XYZ file of C-alpha atoms in Angstrom:
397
model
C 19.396 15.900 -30.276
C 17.101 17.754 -27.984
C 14.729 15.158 -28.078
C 17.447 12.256 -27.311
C 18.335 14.865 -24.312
C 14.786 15.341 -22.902
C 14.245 11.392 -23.078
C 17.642 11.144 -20.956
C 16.189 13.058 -18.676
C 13.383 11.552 -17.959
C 14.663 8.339 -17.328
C 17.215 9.578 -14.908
C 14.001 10.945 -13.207
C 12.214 7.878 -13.252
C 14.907 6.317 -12.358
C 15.546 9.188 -9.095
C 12.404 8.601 -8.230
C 11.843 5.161 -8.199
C 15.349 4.797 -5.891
C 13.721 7.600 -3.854
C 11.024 5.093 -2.899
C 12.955 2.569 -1.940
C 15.008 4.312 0.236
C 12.284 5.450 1.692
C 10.734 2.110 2.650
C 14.094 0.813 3.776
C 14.334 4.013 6.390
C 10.602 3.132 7.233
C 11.364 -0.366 8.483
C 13.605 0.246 11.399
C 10.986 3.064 13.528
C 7.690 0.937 12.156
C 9.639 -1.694 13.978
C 9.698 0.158 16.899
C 6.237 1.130 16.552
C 5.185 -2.266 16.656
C 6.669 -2.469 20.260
C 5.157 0.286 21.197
C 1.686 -1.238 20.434
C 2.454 -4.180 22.886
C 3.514 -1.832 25.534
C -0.066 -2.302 27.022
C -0.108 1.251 29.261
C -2.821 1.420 31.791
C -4.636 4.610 30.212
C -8.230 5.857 30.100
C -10.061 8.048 26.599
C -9.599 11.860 28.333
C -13.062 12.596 27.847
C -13.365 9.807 31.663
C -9.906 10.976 32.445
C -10.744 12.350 36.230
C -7.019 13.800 36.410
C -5.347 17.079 35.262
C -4.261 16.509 31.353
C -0.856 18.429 32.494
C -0.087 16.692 35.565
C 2.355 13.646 35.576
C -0.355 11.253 35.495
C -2.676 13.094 32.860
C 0.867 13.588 30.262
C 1.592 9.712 30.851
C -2.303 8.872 30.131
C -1.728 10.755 26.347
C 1.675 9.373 25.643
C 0.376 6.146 26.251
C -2.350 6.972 24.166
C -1.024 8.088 21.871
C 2.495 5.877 21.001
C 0.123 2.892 22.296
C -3.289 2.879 20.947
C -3.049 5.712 17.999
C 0.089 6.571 16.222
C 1.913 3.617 15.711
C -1.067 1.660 14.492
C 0.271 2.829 11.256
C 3.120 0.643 11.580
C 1.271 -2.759 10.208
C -0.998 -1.225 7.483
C 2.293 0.142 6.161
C 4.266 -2.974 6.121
C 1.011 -4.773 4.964
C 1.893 -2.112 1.428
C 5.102 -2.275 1.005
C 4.448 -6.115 0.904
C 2.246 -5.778 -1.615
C 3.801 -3.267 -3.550
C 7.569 -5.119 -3.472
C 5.303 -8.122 -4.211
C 3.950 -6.826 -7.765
C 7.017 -4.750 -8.321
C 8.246 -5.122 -11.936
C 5.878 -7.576 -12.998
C 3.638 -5.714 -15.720
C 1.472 -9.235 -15.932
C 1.395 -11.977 -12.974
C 2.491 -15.401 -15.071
C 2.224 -18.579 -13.364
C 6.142 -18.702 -13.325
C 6.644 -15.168 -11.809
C 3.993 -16.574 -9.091
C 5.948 -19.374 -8.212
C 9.170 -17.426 -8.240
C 7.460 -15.460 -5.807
C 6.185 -18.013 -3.452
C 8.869 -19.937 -3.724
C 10.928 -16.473 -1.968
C 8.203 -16.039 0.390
C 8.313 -19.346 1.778
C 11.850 -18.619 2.825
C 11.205 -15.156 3.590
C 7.613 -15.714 5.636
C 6.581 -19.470 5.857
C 9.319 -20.893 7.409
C 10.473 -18.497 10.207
C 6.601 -18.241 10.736
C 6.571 -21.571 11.461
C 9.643 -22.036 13.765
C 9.016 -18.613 15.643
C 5.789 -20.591 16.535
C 6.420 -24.134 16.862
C 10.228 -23.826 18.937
C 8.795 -21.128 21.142
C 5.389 -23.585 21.924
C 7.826 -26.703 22.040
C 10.229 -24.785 24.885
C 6.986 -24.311 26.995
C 5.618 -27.513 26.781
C 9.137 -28.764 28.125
C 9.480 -26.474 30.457
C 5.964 -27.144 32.107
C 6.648 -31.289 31.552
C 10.281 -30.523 33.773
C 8.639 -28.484 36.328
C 6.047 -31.764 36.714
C 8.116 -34.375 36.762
C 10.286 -32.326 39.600
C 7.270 -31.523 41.637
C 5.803 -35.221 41.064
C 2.544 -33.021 40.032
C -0.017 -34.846 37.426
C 1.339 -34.499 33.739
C -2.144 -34.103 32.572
C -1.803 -30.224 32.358
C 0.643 -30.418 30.177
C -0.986 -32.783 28.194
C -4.491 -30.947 28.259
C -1.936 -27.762 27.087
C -0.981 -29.559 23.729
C -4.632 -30.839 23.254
C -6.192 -27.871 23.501
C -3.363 -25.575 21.208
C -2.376 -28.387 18.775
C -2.317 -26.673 15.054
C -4.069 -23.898 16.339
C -0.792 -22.283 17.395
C 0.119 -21.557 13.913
C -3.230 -19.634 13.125
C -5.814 -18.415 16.374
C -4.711 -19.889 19.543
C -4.888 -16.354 20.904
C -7.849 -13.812 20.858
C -8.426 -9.998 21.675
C -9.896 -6.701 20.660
C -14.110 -8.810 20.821
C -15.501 -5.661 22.123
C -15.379 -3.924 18.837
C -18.113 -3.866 16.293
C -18.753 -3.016 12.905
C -21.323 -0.694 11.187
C -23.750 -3.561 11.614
C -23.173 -3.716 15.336
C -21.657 -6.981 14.891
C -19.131 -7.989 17.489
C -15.420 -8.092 15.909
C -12.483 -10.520 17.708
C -8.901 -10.351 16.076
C -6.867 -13.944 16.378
C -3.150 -14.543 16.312
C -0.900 -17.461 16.393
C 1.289 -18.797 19.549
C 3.820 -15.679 19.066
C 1.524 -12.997 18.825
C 2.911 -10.368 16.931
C 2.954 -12.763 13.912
C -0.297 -12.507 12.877
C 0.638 -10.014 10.661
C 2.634 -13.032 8.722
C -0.413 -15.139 8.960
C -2.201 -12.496 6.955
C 0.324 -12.081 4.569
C 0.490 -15.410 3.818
C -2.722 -15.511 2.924
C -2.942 -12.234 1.208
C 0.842 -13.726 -1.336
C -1.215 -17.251 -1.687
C -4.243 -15.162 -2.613
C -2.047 -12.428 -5.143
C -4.178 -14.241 -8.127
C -7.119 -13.231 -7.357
C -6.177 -9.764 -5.952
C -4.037 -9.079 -9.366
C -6.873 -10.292 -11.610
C -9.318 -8.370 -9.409
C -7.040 -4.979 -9.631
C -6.667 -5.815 -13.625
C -10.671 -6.102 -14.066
C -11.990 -3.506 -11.585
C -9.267 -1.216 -11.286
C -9.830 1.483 -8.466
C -13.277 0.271 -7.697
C -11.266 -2.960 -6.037
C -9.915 -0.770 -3.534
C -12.335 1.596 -3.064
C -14.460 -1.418 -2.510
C -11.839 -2.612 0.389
C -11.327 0.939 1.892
C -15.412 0.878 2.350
C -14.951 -2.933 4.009
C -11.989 -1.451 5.605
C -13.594 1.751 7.315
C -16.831 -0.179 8.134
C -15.285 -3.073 9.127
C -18.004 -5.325 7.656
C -15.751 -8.329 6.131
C -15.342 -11.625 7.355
C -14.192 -12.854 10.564
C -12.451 -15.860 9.481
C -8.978 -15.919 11.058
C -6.088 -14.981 8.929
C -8.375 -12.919 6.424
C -8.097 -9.296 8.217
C -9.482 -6.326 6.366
C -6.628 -4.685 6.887
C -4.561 -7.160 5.154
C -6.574 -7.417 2.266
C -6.649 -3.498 1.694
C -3.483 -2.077 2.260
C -1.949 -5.369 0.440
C -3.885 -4.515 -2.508
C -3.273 -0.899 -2.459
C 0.373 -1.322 -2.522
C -0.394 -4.025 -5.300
C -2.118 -0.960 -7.283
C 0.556 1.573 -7.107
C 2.821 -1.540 -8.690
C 0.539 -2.863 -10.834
C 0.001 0.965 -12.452
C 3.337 2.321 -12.318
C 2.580 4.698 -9.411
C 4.990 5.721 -6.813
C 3.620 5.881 -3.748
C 6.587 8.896 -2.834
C 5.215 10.684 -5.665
C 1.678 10.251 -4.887
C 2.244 11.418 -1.133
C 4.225 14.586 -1.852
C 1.726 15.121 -4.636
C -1.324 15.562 -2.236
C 1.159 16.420 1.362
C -0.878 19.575 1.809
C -3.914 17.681 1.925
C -2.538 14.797 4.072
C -0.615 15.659 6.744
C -3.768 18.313 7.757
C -6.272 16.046 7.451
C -3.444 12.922 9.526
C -2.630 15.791 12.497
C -6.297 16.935 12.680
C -7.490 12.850 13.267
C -4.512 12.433 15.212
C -5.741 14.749 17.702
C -9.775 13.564 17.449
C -8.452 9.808 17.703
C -6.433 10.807 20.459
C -8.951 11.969 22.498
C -11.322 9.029 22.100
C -8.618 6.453 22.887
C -8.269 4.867 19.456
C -10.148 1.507 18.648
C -11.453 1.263 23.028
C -14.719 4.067 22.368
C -17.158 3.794 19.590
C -16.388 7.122 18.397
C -12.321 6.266 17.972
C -13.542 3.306 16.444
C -14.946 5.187 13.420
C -12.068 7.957 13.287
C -9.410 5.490 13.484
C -9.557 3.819 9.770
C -9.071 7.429 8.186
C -6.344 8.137 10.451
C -4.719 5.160 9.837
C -5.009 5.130 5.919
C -4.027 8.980 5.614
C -1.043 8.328 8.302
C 0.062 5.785 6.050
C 1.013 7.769 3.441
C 1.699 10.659 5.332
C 4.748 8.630 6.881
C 5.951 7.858 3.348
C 5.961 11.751 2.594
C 7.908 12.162 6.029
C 10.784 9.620 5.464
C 11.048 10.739 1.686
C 11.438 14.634 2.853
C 13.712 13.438 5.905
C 16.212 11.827 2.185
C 15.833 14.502 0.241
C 16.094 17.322 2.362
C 18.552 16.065 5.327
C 20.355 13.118 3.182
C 19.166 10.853 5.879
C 19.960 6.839 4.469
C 18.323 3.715 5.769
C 20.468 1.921 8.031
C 21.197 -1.588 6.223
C 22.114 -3.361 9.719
C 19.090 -2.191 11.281
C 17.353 -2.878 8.268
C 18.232 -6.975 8.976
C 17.276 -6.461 12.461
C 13.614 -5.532 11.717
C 12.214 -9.126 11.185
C 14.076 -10.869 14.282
C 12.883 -7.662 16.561
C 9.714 -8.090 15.270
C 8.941 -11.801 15.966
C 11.253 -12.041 19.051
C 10.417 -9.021 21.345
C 6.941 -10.513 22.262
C 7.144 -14.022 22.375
C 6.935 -16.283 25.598
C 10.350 -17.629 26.711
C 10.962 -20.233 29.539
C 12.336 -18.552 32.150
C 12.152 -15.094 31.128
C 9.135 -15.100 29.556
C 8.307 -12.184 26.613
C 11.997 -10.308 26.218
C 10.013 -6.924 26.387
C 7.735 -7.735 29.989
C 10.899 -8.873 31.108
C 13.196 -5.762 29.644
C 10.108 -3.579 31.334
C 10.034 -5.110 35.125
C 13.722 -4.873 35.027
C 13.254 -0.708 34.390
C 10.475 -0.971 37.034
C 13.094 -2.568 39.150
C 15.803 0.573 38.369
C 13.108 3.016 38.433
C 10.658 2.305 41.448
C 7.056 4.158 41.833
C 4.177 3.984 40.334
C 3.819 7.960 39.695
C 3.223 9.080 36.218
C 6.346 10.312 36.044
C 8.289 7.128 36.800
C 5.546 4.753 34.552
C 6.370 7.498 31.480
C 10.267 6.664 31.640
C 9.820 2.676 32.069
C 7.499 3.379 29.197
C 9.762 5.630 26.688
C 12.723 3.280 27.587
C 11.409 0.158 27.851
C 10.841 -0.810 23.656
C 14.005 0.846 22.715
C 16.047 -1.125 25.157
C 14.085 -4.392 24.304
C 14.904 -3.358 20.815
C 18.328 -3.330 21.340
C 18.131 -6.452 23.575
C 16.873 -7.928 20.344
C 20.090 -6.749 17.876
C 22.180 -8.463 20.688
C 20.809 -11.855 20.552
C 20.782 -12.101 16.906
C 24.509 -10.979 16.927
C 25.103 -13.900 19.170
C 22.999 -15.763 17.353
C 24.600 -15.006 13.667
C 27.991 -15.799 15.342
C 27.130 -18.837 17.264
C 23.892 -20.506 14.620
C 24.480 -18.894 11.640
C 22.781 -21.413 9.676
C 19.924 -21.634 11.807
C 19.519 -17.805 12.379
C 19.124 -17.307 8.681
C 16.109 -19.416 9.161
C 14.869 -17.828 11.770
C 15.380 -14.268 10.114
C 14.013 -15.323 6.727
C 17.165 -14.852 5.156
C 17.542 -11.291 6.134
């Protein structure tokens, strides 16, 4: 009887806990999404060791928000979406069969190969009309446009775009990160690769166990791994760390709570250090940012799961559906108005004039939450006008 009891209870435990993690990566989704926005607010800040302004003056507080919301804390936004994907990926599957792979891809192609491709192609398609109109108006020489879809062709699904080549790695090698015509997708590039690639990454987690990923976290923190477009270290190692926590029964709401006193003083104390040297743009941040990053990760997990248990706070299941369309709409190139969150930012700019700290830091605070919100609208429209075609879009979300 006791025994029958006990064994009760530790299902419903199990079972407590597991639902406890999925709440909490539901109530992560929304403010990661955010986060992401943040990241492609692009401030105009300086590393405050060069800053030649007071730190407390309007100026000097807009440098370390900036800084800080742009270049440092929200950079944990990706990495963590890069393990929930693989953890949801290997979730209840004890042993990867070639049918539970192709039931698998066969969801991810609706959920990340097709509106990957359409939030790339329409957008590139609109532009390329929009330049051929503007031509044949002006009687100018069609050739640009032509030259235009020469020179992008297939690339914009994979590295028509480039940044971030003044990096390097432990070697001193020079790094470049690539990205397809809308931007902010590259993170779906990578996880396409990373879900065609599961194979090798289960079979790899199966034979090697930990090593595997303590093998990626030392490619991940040095940054020597290839440069090949589409195969990121930081896809391949927070993929496969979520794939380990599934793959071993592990929760990763468990595992954060279980080692919170060691994580969130080790995530505030490189918080401040990567901070100060400006993220990735100084050698220095360049080195501390990796071990922010991967202790921030799982810091935020321990965060959102205290914010459930302790305050009943519940993920938001509209916002929840929103998260995919903010992410690939808010920064691609529009005709006429361009990225939605340039354009929701020069409208604030417009509402709020100067170009004192003061005034930049409320365009700034304002501007992703509004383009955010600009975002929810459209789809609205869109799931009441298209809502066939915005199902496509939104990867059946």
């Amino acid at each position: 009887m006791n025994k029958n009891v006990t064994l009760s209870n530790q299902k419903a435990s199990l079972s407590d806990a597991s639902q406890l993690q999925l709440n909490t990566i539901d109530l992560l989704r929304f403010p990661l999404t955010i986060m992401v926005i943040f990241i492609h607010m692009n401030p105009n800040v300086i590393n405050l060791l060069e800053a030649d302004f007071e730190l407390l003056s309007g100026r000097g507080i807009y440098n370390v928000i900036g800084i800080v919301f742009s270049h440092v804390l929200t950079h944990i936004a990706v990495p963590i979406f890069f393990l929930i994907s693989g953890f949801l990926f290997f979730y209840n599957i004890p042993k990867l069969s070639w049918d539970a792979y192709k039931r698998k891809v066969k969801s991810r192609t609706k959920t990340l190969f097709i509106p990957y491709i359409l939030w790339n192609l329409v957008p590139f398609v609109l532009a390329v009309l929009g330049k051929l109109s503007l031509a044949l108006v002006s009687s100018d020489n069609i050739g640009d446009v032509l030259s235009m879809i020469q020179e992008k062709s297939w690339h914009i699904f994979y590295d028509c775009r480039e940044w971030g080549t003044t990096q390097t790695n432990w070697l001193g090698d020079n790094l470049r990160m690539t990205g397809p015509y809308d931007l902010p997708l590259w993170f779906l590039r990578d996880l396409i690769v990373v879900t065609v690639l599961a194979p090798l990454i289960y079979y790899a987690i199966k034979k090697l166990r930990l090593s595997f990923v303590l093998f990626l976290f030392a490619a991940y923190i040095s940054r020597v791994w290839t440069l090949l477009p589409g195969f990121h270290i930081t896809a391949f190692f927070y993929f496969s760390t979520g794939a380990y926590f599934a793959l071993n029964r592990l929760n990763i709401v468990t595992f954060a709570n279980k080692y919170k006193y060691l994580l969130i003083p080790v995530c505030a104390c490189l918080l401040v250090v990567t901070t100060i040297y400006d993220g990735t743009n100084t050698v220095i941040g360049q080195n501390v940012y990796p071990l922010f990053v991967s202790s921030g990760v799982f810091t935020a997990f321990y965060l959102a799961s205290w914010c459930i248990s302790n305050y009943d706070v519940r993920p938001n299941k509209f916002l929840v559906s929103c998260c995919f369309f903010i992410y690939a709409f808010h920064g691609v190139g529009l005709p006429l108005i361009g990225m939605p969150l340039v354009l929701i930012t020069r409208i604030l700019h417009k509402i709020i004039p100067g170009n004192t700290g003061i005034e930049n830091g409320i365009v700034y605070l304002f501007a992703p939450f509004l383009t955010a919100f600009m975002c929810i609208v459209v789809l609205m429209v869109a799931r009441k006008i298209f809502p066939k075609i915005t199902l496509l879009f939104s990867g059946n979300r």
